[in-house]
Short mmCIF file of C-alpha atoms in Angstrom, two decimals:
data_model
loop_
_atom_site.label_atom_id
_atom_site.label_comp_id
_atom_site.label_asym_id
_atom_site.label_seq_id
_atom_site.Cartn_x
_atom_site.Cartn_y
_atom_site.Cartn_z
CA UNK A 1417 0.31 0.22 -0.07
CA UNK A 1418 2.86 2.63 0.99
CA UNK A 1419 4.72 1.75 -2.61
CA UNK A 1420 1.11 2.81 -4.19
CA UNK A 1421 0.60 6.22 -2.15
CA UNK A 1422 4.63 6.73 -3.08
CA UNK A 1423 3.14 6.17 -6.47
CA UNK A 1424 0.85 8.67 -7.05
CA UNK A 1425 2.13 11.30 -5.03
CA UNK A 1426 4.94 10.66 -8.20
CA UNK A 1427 3.69 10.56 -10.34
CA UNK A 1428 1.26 13.72 -9.40
CA UNK A 1429 4.43 16.22 -8.76
CA UNK A 1430 5.38 14.83 -12.64
CA UNK A 1431 2.56 16.61 -13.88
CA UNK A 1432 1.95 19.62 -11.63
CA UNK A 1433 5.47 20.15 -10.29
CA UNK A 1434 4.61 24.01 -8.60
CA UNK A 1435 1.31 22.71 -6.84
CA UNK A 1436 3.35 19.64 -5.76
CA UNK A 1437 6.18 21.34 -3.87
CA UNK A 1438 3.21 23.88 -1.88
CA UNK A 1439 1.18 20.89 -1.30
CA UNK A 1440 3.78 18.57 0.70
CA UNK A 1441 4.98 20.89 3.39
CA UNK A 1442 3.35 19.08 5.88
CA UNK A 1443 4.89 15.48 4.76
CA UNK A 1444 8.57 17.66 4.68
CA UNK A 1445 7.86 19.20 8.50
CA UNK A 1446 5.88 15.97 9.83
CA UNK A 1447 8.13 14.36 12.54
CA UNK A 1448 7.22 10.69 11.09
CA UNK A 1449 10.20 9.52 8.57
CA UNK A 1450 7.53 7.68 6.73
CA UNK A 1451 5.75 11.05 5.84
CA UNK A 1452 9.39 12.55 5.14
CA UNK A 1453 10.26 9.61 3.14
CA UNK A 1454 6.93 10.84 1.04
CA UNK A 1455 8.05 14.35 0.53
CA UNK A 1456 11.48 13.28 -0.48
CA UNK A 1457 10.44 11.54 -2.85
CA UNK A 1458 7.65 13.87 -4.34
CA UNK A 1459 10.44 16.53 -4.19
CA UNK A 1460 12.03 14.83 -6.89
CA UNK A 1461 9.70 13.71 -8.96
CA UNK A 1462 9.12 16.96 -9.15
CA UNK A 1463 12.96 18.12 -10.29
CA UNK A 1464 12.09 21.02 -7.19
CA UNK A 1465 15.79 22.65 -6.59
CA UNK A 1466 16.26 25.95 -4.21
CA UNK A 1467 13.29 24.20 -1.62
CA UNK A 1468 14.63 20.64 -1.85
CA UNK A 1469 18.50 21.62 -0.78
CA UNK A 1470 16.63 24.01 2.22
CA UNK A 1471 14.96 21.36 3.47
CA UNK A 1472 17.69 18.52 2.82
CA UNK A 1473 20.04 21.13 5.72
CA UNK A 1474 16.91 21.93 7.66
CA UNK A 1475 16.67 18.00 9.24
CA UNK A 1476 19.90 16.23 9.30
CA UNK A 1477 16.84 12.89 9.35
CA UNK A 1478 16.22 14.40 5.77
CA UNK A 1479 19.92 13.42 4.58
CA UNK A 1480 19.30 10.18 5.91
CA UNK A 1481 15.87 8.71 4.21
CA UNK A 1482 15.53 5.34 1.59
CA UNK A 1483 14.86 2.01 2.08
CA UNK A 1484 15.96 -0.97 4.26
CA UNK A 1485 18.93 -2.19 1.52
CA UNK A 1486 19.96 1.28 1.11
CA UNK A 1487 19.63 3.10 3.59
CA UNK A 1488 20.30 7.12 1.94
CA UNK A 1489 19.33 6.22 -1.16
CA UNK A 1490 16.42 8.42 -1.59
CA UNK A 1491 18.08 11.29 -0.01
CA UNK A 1492 21.15 10.77 -2.35
CA UNK A 1493 18.72 10.58 -5.49
CA UNK A 1494 16.93 14.45 -4.09
CA UNK A 1495 20.74 15.36 -4.16
CA UNK A 1496 21.31 14.54 -7.38
CA UNK A 1497 18.93 16.01 -9.19
CA UNK A 1498 18.03 18.93 -7.05
CA UNK A 1499 22.05 20.00 -7.57
CA UNK A 1500 21.21 20.69 -11.29
CA UNK A 1501 18.36 22.59 -10.92
CA UNK A 1502 19.34 25.43 -7.53
CA UNK A 1503 21.16 28.18 -8.19
CA UNK A 1504 25.13 28.55 -7.23
CA UNK A 1505 24.25 29.93 -3.00
CA UNK A 1506 22.75 26.25 -2.49
CA UNK A 1507 25.53 23.97 -4.45
CA UNK A 1508 28.25 25.95 -2.72
CA UNK A 1509 26.50 24.36 0.67
#
């Protein structure tokens, strides 16, 4: 079930990236790692830049999101996507 929710949210992020970034704020600010994971995946699918980098650095937990067999993979994928789209200050950070 969780995988289906992730797929649906990622699809929405691809179709409506701007709206999606605004929508995920409650997930992104949650104390639950599972919701942070979903936010991370949505930021990645929406191809967010500066906003995603700001979010990654807002909490150390955001740098450790992934799956059981790859516990930081989702964060790494977001870094890979976000650093292609962010400004120099964010890239330098």
